[in-house]
Each structure stands twice: as C-alpha cells, then as structure tokens.
Coordinates of C-alpha atoms in Angstrom, one line a residue:
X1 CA 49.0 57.1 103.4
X2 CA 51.8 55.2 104.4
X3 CA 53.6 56.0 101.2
X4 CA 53.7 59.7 101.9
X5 CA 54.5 59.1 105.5
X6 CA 58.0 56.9 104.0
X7 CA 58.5 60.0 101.6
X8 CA 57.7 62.7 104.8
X9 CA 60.1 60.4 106.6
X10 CA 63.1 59.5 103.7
X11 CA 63.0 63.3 102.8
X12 CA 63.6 64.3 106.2
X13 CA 66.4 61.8 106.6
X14 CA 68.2 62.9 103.7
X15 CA 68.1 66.9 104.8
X16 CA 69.0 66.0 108.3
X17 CA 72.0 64.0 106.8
X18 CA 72.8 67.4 104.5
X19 CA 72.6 69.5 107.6
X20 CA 74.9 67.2 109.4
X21 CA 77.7 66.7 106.5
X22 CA 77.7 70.9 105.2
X23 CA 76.9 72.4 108.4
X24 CA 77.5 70.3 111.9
X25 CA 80.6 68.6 110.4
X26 CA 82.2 71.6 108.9
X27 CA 81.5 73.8 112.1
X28 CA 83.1 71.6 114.5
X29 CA 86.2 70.7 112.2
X30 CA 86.9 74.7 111.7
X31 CA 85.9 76.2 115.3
X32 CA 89.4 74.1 116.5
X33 CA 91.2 75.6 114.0
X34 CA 94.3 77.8 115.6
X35 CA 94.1 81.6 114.8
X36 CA 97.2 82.3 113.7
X37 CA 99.4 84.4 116.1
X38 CA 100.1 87.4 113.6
X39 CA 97.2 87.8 112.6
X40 CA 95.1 90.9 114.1
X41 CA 91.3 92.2 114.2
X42 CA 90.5 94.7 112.1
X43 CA 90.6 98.5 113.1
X44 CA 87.2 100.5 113.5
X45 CA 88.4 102.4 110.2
X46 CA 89.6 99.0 108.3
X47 CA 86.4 97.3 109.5
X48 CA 84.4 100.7 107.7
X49 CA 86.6 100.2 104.4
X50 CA 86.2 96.4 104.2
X51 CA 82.2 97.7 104.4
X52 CA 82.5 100.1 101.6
X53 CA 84.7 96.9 99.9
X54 CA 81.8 94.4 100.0
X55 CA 79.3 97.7 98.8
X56 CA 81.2 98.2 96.1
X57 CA 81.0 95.0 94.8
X58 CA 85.4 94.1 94.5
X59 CA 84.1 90.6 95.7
X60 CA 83.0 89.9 92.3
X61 CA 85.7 90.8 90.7
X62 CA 88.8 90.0 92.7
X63 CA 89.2 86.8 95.2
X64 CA 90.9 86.7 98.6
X65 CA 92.3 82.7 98.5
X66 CA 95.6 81.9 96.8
X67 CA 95.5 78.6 95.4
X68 CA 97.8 75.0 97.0
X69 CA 100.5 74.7 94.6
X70 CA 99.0 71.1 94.7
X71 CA 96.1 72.0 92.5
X72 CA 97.7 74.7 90.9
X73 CA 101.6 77.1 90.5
X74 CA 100.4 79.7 89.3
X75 CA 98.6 81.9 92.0
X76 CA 102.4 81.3 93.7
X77 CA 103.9 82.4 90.5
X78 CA 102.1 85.4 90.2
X79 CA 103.5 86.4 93.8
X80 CA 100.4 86.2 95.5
X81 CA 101.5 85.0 98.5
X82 CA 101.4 81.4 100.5
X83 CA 97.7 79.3 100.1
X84 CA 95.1 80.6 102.5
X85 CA 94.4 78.4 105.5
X86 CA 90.9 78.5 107.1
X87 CA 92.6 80.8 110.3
X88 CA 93.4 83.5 108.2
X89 CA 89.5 84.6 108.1
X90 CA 88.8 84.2 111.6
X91 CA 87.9 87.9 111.7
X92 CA 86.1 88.1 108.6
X93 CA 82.3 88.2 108.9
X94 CA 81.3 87.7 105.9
X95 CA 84.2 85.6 104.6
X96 CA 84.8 87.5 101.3
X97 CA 87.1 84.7 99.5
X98 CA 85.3 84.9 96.3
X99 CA 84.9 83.3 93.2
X100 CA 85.8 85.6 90.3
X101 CA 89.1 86.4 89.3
X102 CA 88.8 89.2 86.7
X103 CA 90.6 91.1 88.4
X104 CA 94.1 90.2 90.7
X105 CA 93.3 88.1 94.0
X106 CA 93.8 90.5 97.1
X107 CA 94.7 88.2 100.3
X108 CA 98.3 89.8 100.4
X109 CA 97.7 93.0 98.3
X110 CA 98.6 95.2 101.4
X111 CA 102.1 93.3 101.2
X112 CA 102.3 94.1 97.4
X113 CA 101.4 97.4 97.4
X114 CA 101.7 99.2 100.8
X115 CA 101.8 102.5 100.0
X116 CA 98.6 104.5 100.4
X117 CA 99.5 106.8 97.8
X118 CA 99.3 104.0 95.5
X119 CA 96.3 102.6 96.5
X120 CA 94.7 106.1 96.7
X121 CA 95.8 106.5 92.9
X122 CA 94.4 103.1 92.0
X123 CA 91.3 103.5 93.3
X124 CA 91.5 107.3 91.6
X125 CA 92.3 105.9 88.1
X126 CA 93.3 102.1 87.8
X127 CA 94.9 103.3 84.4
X128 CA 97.5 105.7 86.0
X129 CA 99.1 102.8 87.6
X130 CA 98.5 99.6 85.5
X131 CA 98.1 100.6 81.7
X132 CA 95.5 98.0 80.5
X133 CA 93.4 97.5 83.8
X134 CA 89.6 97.0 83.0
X135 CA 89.0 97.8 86.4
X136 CA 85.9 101.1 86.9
X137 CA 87.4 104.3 88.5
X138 CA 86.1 105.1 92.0
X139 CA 86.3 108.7 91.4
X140 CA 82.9 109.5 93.4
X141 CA 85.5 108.7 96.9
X142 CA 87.3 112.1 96.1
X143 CA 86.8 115.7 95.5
X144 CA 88.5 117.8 93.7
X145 CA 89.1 121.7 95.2
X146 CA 90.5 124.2 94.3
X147 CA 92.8 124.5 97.5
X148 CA 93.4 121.5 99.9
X149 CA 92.3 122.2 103.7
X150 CA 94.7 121.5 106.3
X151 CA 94.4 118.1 107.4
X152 CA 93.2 117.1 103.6
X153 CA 95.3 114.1 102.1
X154 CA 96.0 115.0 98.4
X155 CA 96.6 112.2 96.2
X156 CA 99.0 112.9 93.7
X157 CA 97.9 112.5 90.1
X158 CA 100.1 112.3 86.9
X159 CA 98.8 113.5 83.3
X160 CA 96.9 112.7 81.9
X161 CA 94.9 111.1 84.2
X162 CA 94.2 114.0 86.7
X163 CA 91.0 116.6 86.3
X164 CA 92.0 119.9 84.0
X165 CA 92.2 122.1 86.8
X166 CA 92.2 121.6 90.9
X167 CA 93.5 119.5 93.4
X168 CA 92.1 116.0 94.4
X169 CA 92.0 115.0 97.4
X170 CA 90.7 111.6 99.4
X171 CA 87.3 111.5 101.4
X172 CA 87.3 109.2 104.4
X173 CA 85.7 106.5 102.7
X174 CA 88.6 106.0 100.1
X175 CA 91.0 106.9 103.3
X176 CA 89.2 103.8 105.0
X177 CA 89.0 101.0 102.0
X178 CA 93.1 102.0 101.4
X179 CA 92.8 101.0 105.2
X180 CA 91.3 97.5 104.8
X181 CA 93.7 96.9 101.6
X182 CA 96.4 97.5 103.7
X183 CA 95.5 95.3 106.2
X184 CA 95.5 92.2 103.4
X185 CA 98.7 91.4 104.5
X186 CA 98.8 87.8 105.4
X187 CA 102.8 86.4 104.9
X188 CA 102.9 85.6 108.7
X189 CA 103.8 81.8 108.7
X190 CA 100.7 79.3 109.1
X191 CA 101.0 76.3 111.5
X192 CA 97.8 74.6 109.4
X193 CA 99.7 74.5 105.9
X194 CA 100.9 71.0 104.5
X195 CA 104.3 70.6 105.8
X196 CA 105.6 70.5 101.7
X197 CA 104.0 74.0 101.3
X198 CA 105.0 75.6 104.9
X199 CA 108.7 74.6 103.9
X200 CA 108.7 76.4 100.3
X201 CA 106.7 79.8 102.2
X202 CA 109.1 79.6 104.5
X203 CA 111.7 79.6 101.7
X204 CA 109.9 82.4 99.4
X205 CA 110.0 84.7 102.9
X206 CA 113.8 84.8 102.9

C-alpha cells in the first residue's frame, strides 16, 4: 500500500513539475512579451480567409516562422524576411507556425507578392505562375461564367492554363484567403530580436 501511494505521489510530482516547466513557465515569459507597434488585428474578411487557410490544410504544407540566421542563412537567403519573434502572433489564435516546409514559408508572403491578381492566379493554377510548383489548384474558390456580373472580380488567366471557353472569376472565399495572404506582411522592425539580427533587418530594409 505504501508503495503505490510513493508511486500516486512521485507520478504526481513529476506531472505537476511538467505543467509548471511547458505551461506556467512558458505563459508568464510570453504574456510580457511587447506587441509590436506595426503590427495590426486581422480584418473580419482576413480573419474568414485565415479560416478557409487552416480548412484547407496550407499549414501542412507551408510554415509561417523564418529561421535565426544563428541556426540557419538560408530562410534569410531565400528572402523570407527577418526571424519571427513571439509578438508577431499575438493575434493569431491558433498560432499556425507550422512544421512542414514543402511548400515556401508564408510569414512575409503578403510583402513578396502583394498583388491580388497574383495571388488570385496562384490559388487558380499554381503552375501559371511558378512552372514546377507541386502545389493542388484551388479551382472549387471560382466560377467560371460566361459573362462577369458587375461588381464580379475577374482574375485574369494566361493559356494554357485557363478553362476552353468563359470567364473566371473569384468567389468571396478566394477574395478573403488573398485577404489573409496579404496581411502576412511582417518587415515592421521587432524590439525582441537579438541585437546582431535587428542590426542586419535593419540593414536588408534599406
């Protein structure tokens, strides 16, 4: 009996040490962490398109958290932008930083690619715009008529990539995750970066 009480007793020890060091410690070191000024909430219609993102399933494929040049140069080779600090997902609930990287990482794709014509086409056909993606189409978030309504936002499609005959046009929902993209704009400066890294950002930005 008082063996399985020392177990009952050691086994709770050990989870209320796990709780402390991966939850309590964590929560209090990030909820001081300073928002940084630039950055903004999401819009009711980015908010939607970031839904639609996390549906869709991009978090397995592409990751939102460039990489310290102190691990690793390349993510800041590749242009992807400054490493993330933990104040650039203050507003993101759930933080979508993944873990896969078959596909580009996204925290500053709204600063690489901020036309919505692009994005629009992208999400269309990947191929039309980068030759050997492996990336799916996302056709089902347009339709294709046979004469745009007013009001209707055509995306322009090159051949071969474009149906045999109509127009295609965006629904909402592609309108709202070329939204969120946009928004994934994060080269504001960040106070919380090593002071080696914040000087070479600060020297990429001019």
């Amino acid at each position: 009996m008082k063996r399985a009480l020392a177990i009952m007793v050691g086994a709770a020890l050990i989870l209320l040490l796990a709780m402390l060091t991966l939850v309590a410690m964590p929560y209090v070191q990030l909820s001081s962490e300073a928002v940084p000024e630039q950055l903004e909430p999401y819009t009711t219609a980015q908010q939607r398109g970031r839904d639609l993102y996390i549906a869709n399933g991009c978090v397995y494929c592409h990751s939102q958290q460039p990489r310290d040049p102190g691990f690793s140069n390349a993510d800041s080779e590749r242009g992807w932008g400054r490493p993330s600090v933990p104040g650039d997902y203050t507003f993101d609930q759930p933080h979508l930083m993944g873990t896969m990287r078959t596909g580009p990482d996204l925290f500053n794709i709204g600063a690489r690619q901020p036309s919505v014509d692009w994005q629009l086409l992208h999400l269309y056909n990947p191929r039309a715009v980068v030759e050997d993606s492996i990336m799916p189409a996302y056709r089902f978030l347009f339709r294709v008529v046979d004469t745009p309504a007013e009001g209707d936002h055509v995306v322009k499609i090159p051949d071969p990539y474009g149906p045999e005959s109509g127009t295609v046009v965006a629904t909402r929902e592609a309108l709202e995750l070329t939204s969120y993209l946009l928004a994934l704009d994060h080269t504001y400066p960040a106070s919380t970066l090593p002071q080696a890294e914040a000087s070479q950002a600060q020297g990429e930005g001019r």
